[in-house]
mmCIF file of C-alpha atoms in Angstrom:
data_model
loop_
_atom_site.group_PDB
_atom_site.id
_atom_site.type_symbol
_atom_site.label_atom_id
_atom_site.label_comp_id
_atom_site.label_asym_id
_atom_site.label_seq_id
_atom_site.Cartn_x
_atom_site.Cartn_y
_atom_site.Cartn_z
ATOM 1 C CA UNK A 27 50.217 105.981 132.533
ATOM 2 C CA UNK A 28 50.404 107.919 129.088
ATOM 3 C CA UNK A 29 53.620 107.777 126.594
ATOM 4 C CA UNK A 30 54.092 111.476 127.564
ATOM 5 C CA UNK A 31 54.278 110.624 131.424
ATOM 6 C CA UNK A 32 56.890 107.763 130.571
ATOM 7 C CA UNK A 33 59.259 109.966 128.721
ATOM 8 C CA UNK A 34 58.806 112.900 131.305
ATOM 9 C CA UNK A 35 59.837 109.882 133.792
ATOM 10 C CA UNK A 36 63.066 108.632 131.527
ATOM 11 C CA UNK A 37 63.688 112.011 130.927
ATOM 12 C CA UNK A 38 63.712 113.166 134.883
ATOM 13 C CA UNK A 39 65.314 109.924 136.316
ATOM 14 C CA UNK A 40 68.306 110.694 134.010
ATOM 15 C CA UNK A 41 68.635 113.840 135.089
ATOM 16 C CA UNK A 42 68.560 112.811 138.817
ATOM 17 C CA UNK A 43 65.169 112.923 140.182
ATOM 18 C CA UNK A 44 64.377 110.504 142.520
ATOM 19 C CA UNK A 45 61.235 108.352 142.516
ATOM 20 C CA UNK A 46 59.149 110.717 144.995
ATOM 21 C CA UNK A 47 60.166 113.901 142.935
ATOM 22 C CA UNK A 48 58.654 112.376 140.081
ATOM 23 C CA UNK A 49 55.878 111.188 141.639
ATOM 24 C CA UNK A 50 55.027 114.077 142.847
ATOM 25 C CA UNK A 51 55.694 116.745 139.662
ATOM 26 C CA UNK A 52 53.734 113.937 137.772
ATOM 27 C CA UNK A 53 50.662 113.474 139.772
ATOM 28 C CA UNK A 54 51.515 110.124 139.911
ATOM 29 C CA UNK A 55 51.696 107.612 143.175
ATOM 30 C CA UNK A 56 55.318 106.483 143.825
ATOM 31 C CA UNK A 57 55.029 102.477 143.260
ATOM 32 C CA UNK A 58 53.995 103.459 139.668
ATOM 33 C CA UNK A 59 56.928 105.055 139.367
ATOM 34 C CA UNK A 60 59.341 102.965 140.881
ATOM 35 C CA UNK A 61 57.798 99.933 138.937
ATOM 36 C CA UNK A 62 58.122 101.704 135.594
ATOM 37 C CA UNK A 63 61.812 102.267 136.122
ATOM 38 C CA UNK A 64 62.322 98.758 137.302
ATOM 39 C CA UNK A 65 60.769 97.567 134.291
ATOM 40 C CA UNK A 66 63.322 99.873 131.989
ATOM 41 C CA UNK A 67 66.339 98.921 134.242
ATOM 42 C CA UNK A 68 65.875 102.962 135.173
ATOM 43 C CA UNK A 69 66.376 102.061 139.159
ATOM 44 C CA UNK A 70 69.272 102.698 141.145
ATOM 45 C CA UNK A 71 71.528 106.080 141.985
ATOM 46 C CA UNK A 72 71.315 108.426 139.277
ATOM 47 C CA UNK A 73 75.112 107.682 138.174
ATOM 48 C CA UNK A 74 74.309 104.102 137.664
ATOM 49 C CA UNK A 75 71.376 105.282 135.713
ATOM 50 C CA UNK A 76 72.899 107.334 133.400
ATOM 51 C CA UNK A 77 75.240 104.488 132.563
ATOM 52 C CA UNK A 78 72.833 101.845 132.516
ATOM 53 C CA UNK A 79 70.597 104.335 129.497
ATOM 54 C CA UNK A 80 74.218 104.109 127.417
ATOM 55 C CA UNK A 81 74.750 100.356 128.074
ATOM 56 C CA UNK A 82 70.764 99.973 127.067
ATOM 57 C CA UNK A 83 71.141 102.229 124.450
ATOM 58 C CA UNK A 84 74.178 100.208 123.533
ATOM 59 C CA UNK A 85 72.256 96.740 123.339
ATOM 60 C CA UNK A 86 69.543 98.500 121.074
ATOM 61 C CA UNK A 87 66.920 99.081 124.665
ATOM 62 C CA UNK A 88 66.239 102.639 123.466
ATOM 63 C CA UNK A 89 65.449 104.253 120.411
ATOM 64 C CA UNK A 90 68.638 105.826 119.003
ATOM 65 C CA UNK A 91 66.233 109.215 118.420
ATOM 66 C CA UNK A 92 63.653 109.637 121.066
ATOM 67 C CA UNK A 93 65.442 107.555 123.882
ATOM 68 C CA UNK A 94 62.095 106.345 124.717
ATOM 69 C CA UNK A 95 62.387 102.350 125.762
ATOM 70 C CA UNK A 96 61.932 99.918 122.904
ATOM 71 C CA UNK A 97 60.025 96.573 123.277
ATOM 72 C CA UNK A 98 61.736 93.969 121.463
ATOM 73 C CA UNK A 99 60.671 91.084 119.894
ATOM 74 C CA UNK A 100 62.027 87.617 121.076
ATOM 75 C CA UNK A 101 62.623 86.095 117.650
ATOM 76 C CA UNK A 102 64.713 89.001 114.232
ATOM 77 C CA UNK A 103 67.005 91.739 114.325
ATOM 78 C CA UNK A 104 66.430 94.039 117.067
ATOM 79 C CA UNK A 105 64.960 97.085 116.669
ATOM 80 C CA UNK A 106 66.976 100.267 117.146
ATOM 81 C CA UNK A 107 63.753 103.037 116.229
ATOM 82 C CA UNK A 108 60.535 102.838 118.597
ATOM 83 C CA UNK A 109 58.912 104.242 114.994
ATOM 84 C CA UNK A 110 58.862 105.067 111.697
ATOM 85 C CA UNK A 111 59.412 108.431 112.009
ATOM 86 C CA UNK A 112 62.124 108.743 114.277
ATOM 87 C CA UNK A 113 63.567 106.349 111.943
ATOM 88 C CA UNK A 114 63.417 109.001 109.220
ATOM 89 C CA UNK A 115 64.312 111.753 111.194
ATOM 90 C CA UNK A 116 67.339 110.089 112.740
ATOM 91 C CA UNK A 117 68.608 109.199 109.218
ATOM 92 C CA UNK A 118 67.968 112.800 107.870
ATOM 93 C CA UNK A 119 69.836 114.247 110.873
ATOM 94 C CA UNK A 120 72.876 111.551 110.992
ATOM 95 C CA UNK A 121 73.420 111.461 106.983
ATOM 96 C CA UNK A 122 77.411 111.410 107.794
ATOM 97 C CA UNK A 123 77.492 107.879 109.616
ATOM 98 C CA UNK A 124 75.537 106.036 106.441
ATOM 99 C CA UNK A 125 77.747 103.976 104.866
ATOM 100 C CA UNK A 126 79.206 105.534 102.120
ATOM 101 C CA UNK A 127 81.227 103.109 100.550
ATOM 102 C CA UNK A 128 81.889 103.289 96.988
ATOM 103 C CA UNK A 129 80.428 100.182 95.767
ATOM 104 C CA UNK A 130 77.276 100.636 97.144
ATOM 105 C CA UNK A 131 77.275 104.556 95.356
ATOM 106 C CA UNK A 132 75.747 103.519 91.431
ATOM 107 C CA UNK A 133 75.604 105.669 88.470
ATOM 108 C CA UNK A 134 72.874 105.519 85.809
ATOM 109 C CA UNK A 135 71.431 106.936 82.708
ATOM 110 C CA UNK A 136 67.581 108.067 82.954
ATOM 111 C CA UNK A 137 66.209 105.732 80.062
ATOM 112 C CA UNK A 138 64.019 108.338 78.644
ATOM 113 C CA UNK A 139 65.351 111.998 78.783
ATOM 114 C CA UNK A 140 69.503 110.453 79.084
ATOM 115 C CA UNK A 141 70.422 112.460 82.719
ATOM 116 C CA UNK A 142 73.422 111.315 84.801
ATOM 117 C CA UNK A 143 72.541 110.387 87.888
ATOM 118 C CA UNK A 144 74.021 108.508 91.125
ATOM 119 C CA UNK A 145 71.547 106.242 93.344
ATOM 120 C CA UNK A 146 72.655 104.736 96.746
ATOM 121 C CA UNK A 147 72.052 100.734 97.472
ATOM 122 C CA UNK A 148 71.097 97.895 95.556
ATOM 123 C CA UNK A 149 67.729 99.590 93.953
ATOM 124 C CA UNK A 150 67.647 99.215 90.244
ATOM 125 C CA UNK A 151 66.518 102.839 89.058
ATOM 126 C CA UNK A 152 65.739 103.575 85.468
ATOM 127 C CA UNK A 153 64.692 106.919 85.688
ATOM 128 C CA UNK A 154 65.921 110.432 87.340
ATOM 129 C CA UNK A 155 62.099 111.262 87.927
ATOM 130 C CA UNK A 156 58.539 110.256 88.770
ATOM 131 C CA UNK A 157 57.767 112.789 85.121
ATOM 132 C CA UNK A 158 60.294 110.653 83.692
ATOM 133 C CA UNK A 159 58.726 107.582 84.117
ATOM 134 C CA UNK A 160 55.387 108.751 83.326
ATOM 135 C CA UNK A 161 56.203 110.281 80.168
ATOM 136 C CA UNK A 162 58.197 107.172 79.354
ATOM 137 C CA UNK A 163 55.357 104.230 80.218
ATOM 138 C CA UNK A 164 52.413 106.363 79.184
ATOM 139 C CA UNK A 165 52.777 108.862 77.067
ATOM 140 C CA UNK A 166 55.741 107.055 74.940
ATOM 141 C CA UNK A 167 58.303 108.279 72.072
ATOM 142 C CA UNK A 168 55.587 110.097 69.659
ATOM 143 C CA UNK A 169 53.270 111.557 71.992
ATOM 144 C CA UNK A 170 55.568 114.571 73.507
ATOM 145 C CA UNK A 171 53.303 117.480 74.818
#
C-alpha cells in the first residue's frame, strides 16, 4: 500500500465511505482496508470516526497539517508533524497562535552597520543580515568596498 493510497483511505473513511467503497475506488482488496483503519483507530460508523480523527488529533495521532497518521515513538515528546515540511508550512500558515508573549519578543542592535531590530526566542543574534556578518568577520572595519 503506497502513502498516497493511505491518505486517499483517511481521507474517504472520514468522509463516510465504507470499507468496500474504498476497496473498490482503490483497487485494493477489502481486508487491506479494513486492517489499515483498525490499525489508525479509523473503524467503526462514520460519526464515531470523525470523532475518533479529533480525539487522535487531540492526543497528537495525526499530523496537525496533513492529517496523515503519525507513528510515535515510545520514549520523548510526541510528535505533532509527520515531517519537516508540514512543520514549516503549518507554522507559516498558523503565525497567529505562536506565542507572542512579550518577553520572549528581543530587541537588538546589528553590531556592524547599528540597525534596530526585534528577534523572537532565546537566539542570541548579533547581526540584522547574513551581508552583515560577512562584512563584519571578513572583510572588517578598513576594508569597506
Amino acid at each position: 500500500m503506497t502513502p498516497l493510497q493511505k491518505e486517499e483511505i483517511y481521507k474517504l473513511r472520514l468522509q463516510g465511505l465504507g470499507y468496500k467503497a474504498i476497496a473498490s475506488q482503490l483497487f485494493l482488496s477489502t481486508d487491506s482496508v479494513k486492517s489499515y483503519c483498525k490499525r489508525y483507530h479509523l473503524n467503526g460508523p462514520a460519526e464515531v470516526v470523525e470523532l475518533n480523527a479529533e480525539v487522535i488529533k487531540k492526543n497528537q495521532g495525526i499530523c496537525l497539517h496533513c492529517n496523515n497518521p503519525i507513528r510515535q515513538k515510545k520514549l520523548g515528546r510526541s510528535k505533532k508533524y509527520c515531517s519537516d515540511a508540514c512543520r514549516y508550512t503549518w507554522w507559516n500558515q498558523n503565525q497567529d497562535k505562536r506565542n507572542t508573549n512579550k518577553e520572549l519578543i528581543r530587541t537588538y542592535t546589528c553590531q556592524r552597520c547599528g540597525k534596530e531590530g526585534s528577534v523572537y526566542g532565546k537566539t542570541e543574534q548579533k547581526y540584522c543580515s547574513h551581508d552583515c556578518y560577512i562584512k563584519a568577520r571578513f572583510w572588517g572595519e578598513d576594508n569597506e568596498i
